[in-house]
Amino acid sequence: MERLETEVIIVGGGIVGCSTALHLRQRGVPVILLEQGQTGAAASGVNFGGVRRNGRALEELAIAARSLEVWRSMPHLLGSDCEYMVTGHLKLARSEADMVALARHAEAQAPFGFKVEMLSRNALLARFPYFGPKVLGAAWCESDGQANPRLVGPAFARAARAAGAIIREHSRVSTVARDGERFLVVCGDDREHHVEVRGRTLINAAGAWANQIAASFGEQAVMEAWSPQMVVTEPFPYFLKPALGVVGGDVYLRQIPRGNFIFGGGYGDATLASGRATVMPKETLGSCELAVQLIPRVAEATVIRVWSGFEGITQDHLPVFGPSLTTPGLTHAFGFSGHGFALSPGVGSIVAELATTGATDVPLGPLSIGRFAKESAETPGR
Amino acid sequence: MTESQFHRVAERERPSLTLYLDGQAIEARRGDTVLTALLLARHVIRESEFGDGPRAGFCLMGACQDCWVFLDAGGRIRACTTMAEEGLRLVSKVSVP
Amino acid sequence: MTEGGSLRVLIVGAGPAGVRAAETLLKHGVKPTVVDEAPRHGGQIYRQQPDGFKRPPRTLYGFEAHKATRLHQAFDSLKERIDYRPNTLVWNLWRNVAHVAGPKGTDEIPFDALVLATGAMDRIIPLPGWTLPGVYSLAGSQVALKYQGCAIGQKVVFCGTGPLLYLVAYQYKHAGAEVVAVCDTARLSHAAYLMPGLLAGGSTIFKGMWYAAWLKLHGVKVLNGVTPLRFEGTDRVNALRLITGRGGEKTLACDAVGHGYTLKPETQLADLAGVNFGFDTMTRLWLPAIDEYGRSTVEGVYLAGDGASIAGADAAELRGELAALALLKDHGMAVPNARMVALMRKLGRLSRFREALDRLFPVPATDVHAINDEVVVCRCEAITAGEIRHAAHELDAGEVNRVKALTRAGMGRCQARLCGANIAELVAHARAVPLEAVGRLRGQAPIKPLPIALTRKADALWALNRPDEPWSG
Ligand SMILES: Cc1cc2nc3c(=O)[nH]c(=O)nc-3n(C[C@H](O)[C@H](O)[C@H](O)COP(=O)(O)OP(=O)(O)OC[C@H]3O[C@@H](n4cnc5c(N)ncnc54)[C@H](O)[C@@H]3O)c2cc1C
Ligand code: FES
């Protein structure tokens, strides 16, 4: 049995948690982070790797802008660029209705200070001559990019540690509670591995598992744990620079300079209780088909690995980010619904700002857990 | 040293066939794998895509995946487990858009 | 009580273990499905040459010709009565469905019970220059000869350890190839002490001694207790540099090397089936946990032959039969208990022999600790020992999956078949912890590369009904 005291306790060692830890240390705040497995190995380490603002919900754009600053500073901040590259991003249309939706969204994004250009099929093919007949046009955002997810969480964790954060891996938080003015967080079920941590502030960055923490304080998001499926091929001569998405989101595809195509879409049927996010072979084959429909040359590649991992998907596909409504000192940052990789580095910076100054100029109101108050009373999350 | 890597020591009497690598004819016999056919004519089948030198297969039993070659028609094959066929066209580079 | 006729059993692998399992099931009224990636049955050791080749079994299989012929005949006589699918790869398992890819595209095979008889491949220890053209796996060198009638070069060195080293050298020399030397890392100095165990293998050990003697008689250098240093050459191998058993350095000029350190099981499907693995201290490998009949820790999943643990072809035949009997018994069918007891007894004798062999030819697995930083360990992704050590040290990665994530070592097209054990050795050594403490790389689908063109040849393309994702991608 071990007792620890700190200022801020972070539950969850994904990119959100690890970035929060680093940014808090930069502000001189004592912090302890608890992670049930290895840092950056859950959704943070297995995702698609897109870093984009194109096609993103307006409610997330201010966070994305903050995050972009962090992405750009990574070589200096982390000692590694985590293979972040500005390659551009194309959100593709496969029907006239898709084109209308893209144009409407591009217009709505216009005030946010980055350029999105609508490309007709001809304009698209003039620049990117490799799309199949199903692709009718695209929204093009040159400032978007991609990075290697496997590197980011561990790099933040190392930097946070070096800056003085205490990061405990293989430490599953079993209970969280208020203990007077402080939070009491308990890890480990048996006596020998029992750790009690007390701190003034608690950050809930527990990803797909975060509702369990929120529920301990009488609030919940309407959220389910899903397991998105990914595919990677053998290296193929490099030609596809931008990352690709589609209206409807059933497939996304990129190629890295080493040559591998990485694509995903669809979900396995794993539940958190099973502990293992396994891959449904049918969905893999479906993703292959959808990818080839975008770029016929992908049919010449060969799949070498498929994987999956847990992600919390909320009812409205927006994250839960901001102060608790029941418990002072508790901040939620979870439920990024399949598009949090790009945001997470910035989320950490915003949480650190909130935790130390009590305020941030990033508007978080629409992301508050309070938006589920009515529904969650009726439909508890899985 | 000769150019070829493999050497036939048995089973020499089989119908012959021709395949092509980058347009160059390579004589083989029915029952040869593509890798056998190539290595009877040369000692390199491809360059490692990561710049660490030439490769010519390794396990010869479909496990290491080191022996792939491009098909002119698109796609690639594992040369050690694919039978050589008359007129098969292989290329060491493919053009990309 | 299950009706034998309706029990769906899938056997993966048509080598000695798979063939005997199929035969046993059929004898009890169960028609299995047998899937094998190879075009013809027989597995690795009794691999059949392509149509149109004319060498007799005696030339191909030597002392084992009668066993090979018996096995081939056994399967030939039953293959019309079962669902046999050659040229077919099981690329994934999902609950009780095997996903296969074959000449006609992708397909599904549902099953009630699964027998994995997936065989083995070479165990490799990397050395400087091991990716050079002309350096082949030892068992692969044998495949070139047996399956293609070819030698891997004109002046061949065989290097590594294990009985296969002598056998392949003999077969090469016998076929008329020039064999420069056999270089065994084992000293064989405690052969006498191991004799009781070795004799449990019957005549096998004498065949081995006979090969070694024959090679020396025919002018082939046989070096024991060697430490191989590197393969030399620029665009192909031209020499092997080593330290002899007496301690001097030596260069052996050659244009090809067969290189291997005994065999290791192909356990990727066992992993996908979700069976537990245990660390084996003798081989320093993680192996599927099975009981003495071949039952895994997952109900309905059985392992047999070298795909479970290396015990050789004779044992594989017995283990295939035994696993099939256990399967039948587990499904409520009457099986001859006396036969099971007899199989167990024979296997006990063979396992004493195997243990003695393992001691006689110890795999120098820890030699990899000493390799230079520049040596490529993962040949698929071209990742060096230095990069792995850097991840283990500077990047604080204490677990092999973390090292893989950070470096790409073990992430390539062979699914870490060649490098997995070596990465674990390097990480454990760099962090000065026991090997079993750094974990193991898990097999992931597809267990071998799956051409996307093949997935599109399926009769019915999958009707996808994916939920609308307003903000993803
Ligand atoms: C190349 C090689 C050479 C050898 N030479 C000798 C020798 O000369 N003398 C000796 O005593 N021992 C030798 N051995 C050892 C001997 O092969 C084994 O002891 C014996 O074959 C084990 O039998 P098995 O049935 O377990 O495996 P195998 O005979 O290897 O049969 C397994 C079969 O399963 C198939 N398979 C595996 N996975 C899949 C999948 N996912 N989908 C479809 N099919 C699959 C394979 O294609 C293979 O045909 C050799 C081993 C190897 C690898
Ligand atoms: S040489 Fe290993 S797969 Fe062909």
PDB file of N, CA and C in Angstrom, chain B residues 50-89:
ATOM      1  N   PHE B  50      13.801   0.127 -48.615  1.00  0.00           N
ATOM      2  CA  PHE B  50      14.320   1.056 -47.612  1.00  0.00           C
ATOM      3  C   PHE B  50      15.817   1.298 -47.766  1.00  0.00           C
ATOM      4  N   GLY B  51      16.332   0.964 -48.955  1.00  0.00           N
ATOM      5  CA  GLY B  51      17.696   1.352 -49.291  1.00  0.00           C
ATOM      6  C   GLY B  51      18.792   0.550 -48.626  1.00  0.00           C
ATOM      7  N   ASP B  52      18.483  -0.612 -48.086  1.00  0.00           N
ATOM      8  CA  ASP B  52      19.553  -1.377 -47.435  1.00  0.00           C
ATOM      9  C   ASP B  52      20.045  -2.526 -48.298  1.00  0.00           C
ATOM     10  N   GLY B  53      19.943  -2.357 -49.626  1.00  0.00           N
ATOM     11  CA  GLY B  53      20.641  -3.299 -50.492  1.00  0.00           C
ATOM     12  C   GLY B  53      19.737  -4.243 -51.257  1.00  0.00           C
ATOM     13  N   PRO B  54      20.380  -5.078 -52.097  1.00  0.00           N
ATOM     14  CA  PRO B  54      19.627  -5.999 -52.945  1.00  0.00           C
ATOM     15  C   PRO B  54      19.093  -7.187 -52.150  1.00  0.00           C
ATOM     16  N   ARG B  55      18.028  -7.785 -52.663  1.00  0.00           N
ATOM     17  CA  ARG B  55      17.447  -8.971 -52.036  1.00  0.00           C
ATOM     18  C   ARG B  55      17.217 -10.051 -53.087  1.00  0.00           C
ATOM     19  N   ALA B  56      17.198 -11.300 -52.621  1.00  0.00           N
ATOM     20  CA  ALA B  56      16.970 -12.409 -53.546  1.00  0.00           C
ATOM     21  C   ALA B  56      16.188 -13.523 -52.876  1.00  0.00           C
ATOM     22  N   GLY B  57      15.230 -13.153 -52.012  1.00  0.00           N
ATOM     23  CA  GLY B  57      14.482 -14.172 -51.280  1.00  0.00           C
ATOM     24  C   GLY B  57      15.297 -14.679 -50.118  1.00  0.00           C
ATOM     25  N   PHE B  58      14.672 -15.445 -49.237  1.00  0.00           N
ATOM     26  CA  PHE B  58      15.418 -15.968 -48.097  1.00  0.00           C
ATOM     27  C   PHE B  58      14.921 -17.342 -47.647  1.00  0.00           C
ATOM     28  N   CYS B  59      13.618 -17.441 -47.324  1.00  0.00           N
ATOM     29  CA  CYS B  59      13.154 -18.685 -46.691  1.00  0.00           C
ATOM     30  C   CYS B  59      12.792 -19.754 -47.716  1.00  0.00           C
ATOM     31  N   LEU B  60      12.450 -19.343 -48.933  1.00  0.00           N
ATOM     32  CA  LEU B  60      12.093 -20.242 -50.038  1.00  0.00           C
ATOM     33  C   LEU B  60      10.878 -21.113 -49.732  1.00  0.00           C
ATOM     34  N   MET B  61      10.087 -20.726 -48.736  1.00  0.00           N
ATOM     35  CA  MET B  61       8.887 -21.514 -48.413  1.00  0.00           C
ATOM     36  C   MET B  61       7.684 -20.647 -48.076  1.00  0.00           C
ATOM     37  N   GLY B  62       7.666 -19.423 -48.608  1.00  0.00           N
ATOM     38  CA  GLY B  62       6.462 -18.605 -48.446  1.00  0.00           C
ATOM     39  C   GLY B  62       6.252 -18.012 -47.078  1.00  0.00           C
ATOM     40  N   ALA B  63       7.304 -17.922 -46.269  1.00  0.00           N
ATOM     41  CA  ALA B  63       7.119 -17.407 -44.907  1.00  0.00           C
ATOM     42  C   ALA B  63       7.690 -16.005 -44.720  1.00  0.00           C
ATOM     43  N   CYS B  64       8.848 -15.713 -45.349  1.00  0.00           N
ATOM     44  CA  CYS B  64       9.530 -14.453 -45.052  1.00  0.00           C
ATOM     45  C   CYS B  64       9.020 -13.296 -45.911  1.00  0.00           C
ATOM     46  N   GLN B  65       8.378 -13.579 -47.014  1.00  0.00           N
ATOM     47  CA  GLN B  65       7.784 -12.567 -47.901  1.00  0.00           C
ATOM     48  C   GLN B  65       8.830 -11.653 -48.530  1.00  0.00           C
ATOM     49  N   ASP B  66      10.066 -12.135 -48.607  1.00  0.00           N
ATOM     50  CA  ASP B  66      11.151 -11.301 -49.092  1.00  0.00           C
ATOM     51  C   ASP B  66      11.276 -11.343 -50.619  1.00  0.00           C
ATOM     52  N   CYS B  67      10.571 -12.261 -51.269  1.00  0.00           N
ATOM     53  CA  CYS B  67      10.859 -12.561 -52.681  1.00  0.00           C
ATOM     54  C   CYS B  67       9.823 -11.985 -53.638  1.00  0.00           C
ATOM     55  N   TRP B  68       9.069 -10.974 -53.193  1.00  0.00           N
ATOM     56  CA  TRP B  68       7.999 -10.475 -54.069  1.00  0.00           C
ATOM     57  C   TRP B  68       8.574  -9.754 -55.286  1.00  0.00           C
ATOM     58  N   VAL B  69       7.847  -9.855 -56.386  1.00  0.00           N
ATOM     59  CA  VAL B  69       8.179  -9.067 -57.584  1.00  0.00           C
ATOM     60  C   VAL B  69       6.892  -8.506 -58.182  1.00  0.00           C
ATOM     61  N   PHE B  70       7.026  -7.377 -58.872  1.00  0.00           N
ATOM     62  CA  PHE B  70       5.862  -6.744 -59.493  1.00  0.00           C
ATOM     63  C   PHE B  70       5.466  -7.481 -60.766  1.00  0.00           C
ATOM     64  N   LEU B  71       4.164  -7.542 -61.011  1.00  0.00           N
ATOM     65  CA  LEU B  71       3.653  -8.008 -62.290  1.00  0.00           C
ATOM     66  C   LEU B  71       3.452  -6.794 -63.185  1.00  0.00           C
ATOM     67  N   ASP B  72       3.742  -6.963 -64.448  1.00  0.00           N
ATOM     68  CA  ASP B  72       3.523  -5.859 -65.386  1.00  0.00           C
ATOM     69  C   ASP B  72       2.037  -5.491 -65.420  1.00  0.00           C
ATOM     70  N   ALA B  73       1.193  -6.497 -65.216  1.00  0.00           N
ATOM     71  CA  ALA B  73      -0.252  -6.265 -65.268  1.00  0.00           C
ATOM     72  C   ALA B  73      -0.797  -5.598 -64.007  1.00  0.00           C
ATOM     73  N   GLY B  74       0.082  -5.340 -63.038  1.00  0.00           N
ATOM     74  CA  GLY B  74      -0.376  -4.743 -61.781  1.00  0.00           C
ATOM     75  C   GLY B  74      -0.377  -5.780 -60.678  1.00  0.00           C
ATOM     76  N   GLY B  75      -0.079  -5.342 -59.465  1.00  0.00           N
ATOM     77  CA  GLY B  75      -0.011  -6.259 -58.340  1.00  0.00           C
ATOM     78  C   GLY B  75       1.373  -6.884 -58.234  1.00  0.00           C
ATOM     79  N   ARG B  76       1.513  -7.761 -57.293  1.00  0.00           N
ATOM     80  CA  ARG B  76       2.811  -8.408 -57.126  1.00  0.00           C
ATOM     81  C   ARG B  76       2.590  -9.850 -56.736  1.00  0.00           C
ATOM     82  N   ILE B  77       3.612 -10.659 -56.898  1.00  0.00           N
ATOM     83  CA  ILE B  77       3.498 -12.065 -56.517  1.00  0.00           C
ATOM     84  C   ILE B  77       4.623 -12.434 -55.579  1.00  0.00           C
ATOM     85  N   ARG B  78       4.392 -13.475 -54.808  1.00  0.00           N
ATOM     86  CA  ARG B  78       5.448 -14.062 -53.987  1.00  0.00           C
ATOM     87  C   ARG B  78       6.123 -15.095 -54.865  1.00  0.00           C
ATOM     88  N   ALA B  79       7.335 -14.782 -55.296  1.00  0.00           N
ATOM     89  CA  ALA B  79       7.960 -15.551 -56.374  1.00  0.00           C
ATOM     90  C   ALA B  79       8.245 -17.000 -55.995  1.00  0.00           C
ATOM     91  N   CYS B  80       8.503 -17.269 -54.708  1.00  0.00           N
ATOM     92  CA  CYS B  80       8.910 -18.630 -54.344  1.00  0.00           C
ATOM     93  C   CYS B  80       7.746 -19.596 -54.288  1.00  0.00           C
ATOM     94  N   THR B  81       6.504 -19.082 -54.286  1.00  0.00           N
ATOM     95  CA  THR B  81       5.360 -19.994 -54.239  1.00  0.00           C
ATOM     96  C   THR B  81       4.451 -19.828 -55.462  1.00  0.00           C
ATOM     97  N   THR B  82       4.962 -19.104 -56.468  1.00  0.00           N
ATOM     98  CA  THR B  82       4.166 -18.920 -57.681  1.00  0.00           C
ATOM     99  C   THR B  82       4.856 -19.633 -58.832  1.00  0.00           C
ATOM    100  N   MET B  83       4.118 -20.464 -59.554  1.00  0.00           N
ATOM    101  CA  MET B  83       4.712 -21.194 -60.661  1.00  0.00           C
ATOM    102  C   MET B  83       4.954 -20.271 -61.856  1.00  0.00           C
ATOM    103  N   ALA B  84       6.074 -20.443 -62.499  1.00  0.00           N
ATOM    104  CA  ALA B  84       6.361 -19.683 -63.713  1.00  0.00           C
ATOM    105  C   ALA B  84       5.404 -20.123 -64.810  1.00  0.00           C
ATOM    106  N   GLU B  85       4.941 -19.175 -65.576  1.00  0.00           N
ATOM    107  CA  GLU B  85       4.030 -19.501 -66.677  1.00  0.00           C
ATOM    108  C   GLU B  85       4.543 -18.868 -67.965  1.00  0.00           C
ATOM    109  N   GLU B  86       4.239 -19.508 -69.058  1.00  0.00           N
ATOM    110  CA  GLU B  86       4.650 -18.997 -70.366  1.00  0.00           C
ATOM    111  C   GLU B  86       4.155 -17.558 -70.538  1.00  0.00           C
ATOM    112  N   GLY B  87       5.060 -16.678 -70.892  1.00  0.00           N
ATOM    113  CA  GLY B  87       4.668 -15.310 -71.209  1.00  0.00           C
ATOM    114  C   GLY B  87       4.459 -14.403 -70.003  1.00  0.00           C
ATOM    115  N   LEU B  88       4.710 -14.910 -68.802  1.00  0.00           N
ATOM    116  CA  LEU B  88       4.536 -14.080 -67.605  1.00  0.00           C
ATOM    117  C   LEU B  88       5.450 -12.852 -67.685  1.00  0.00           C
ATOM    118  N   ARG B  89       4.902 -11.664 -67.442  1.00  0.00           N
ATOM    119  CA  ARG B  89       5.700 -10.445 -67.553  1.00  0.00           C
ATOM    120  C   ARG B  89       5.862  -9.794 -66.193  1.00  0.00           C
TER     121      ARG B  89
END
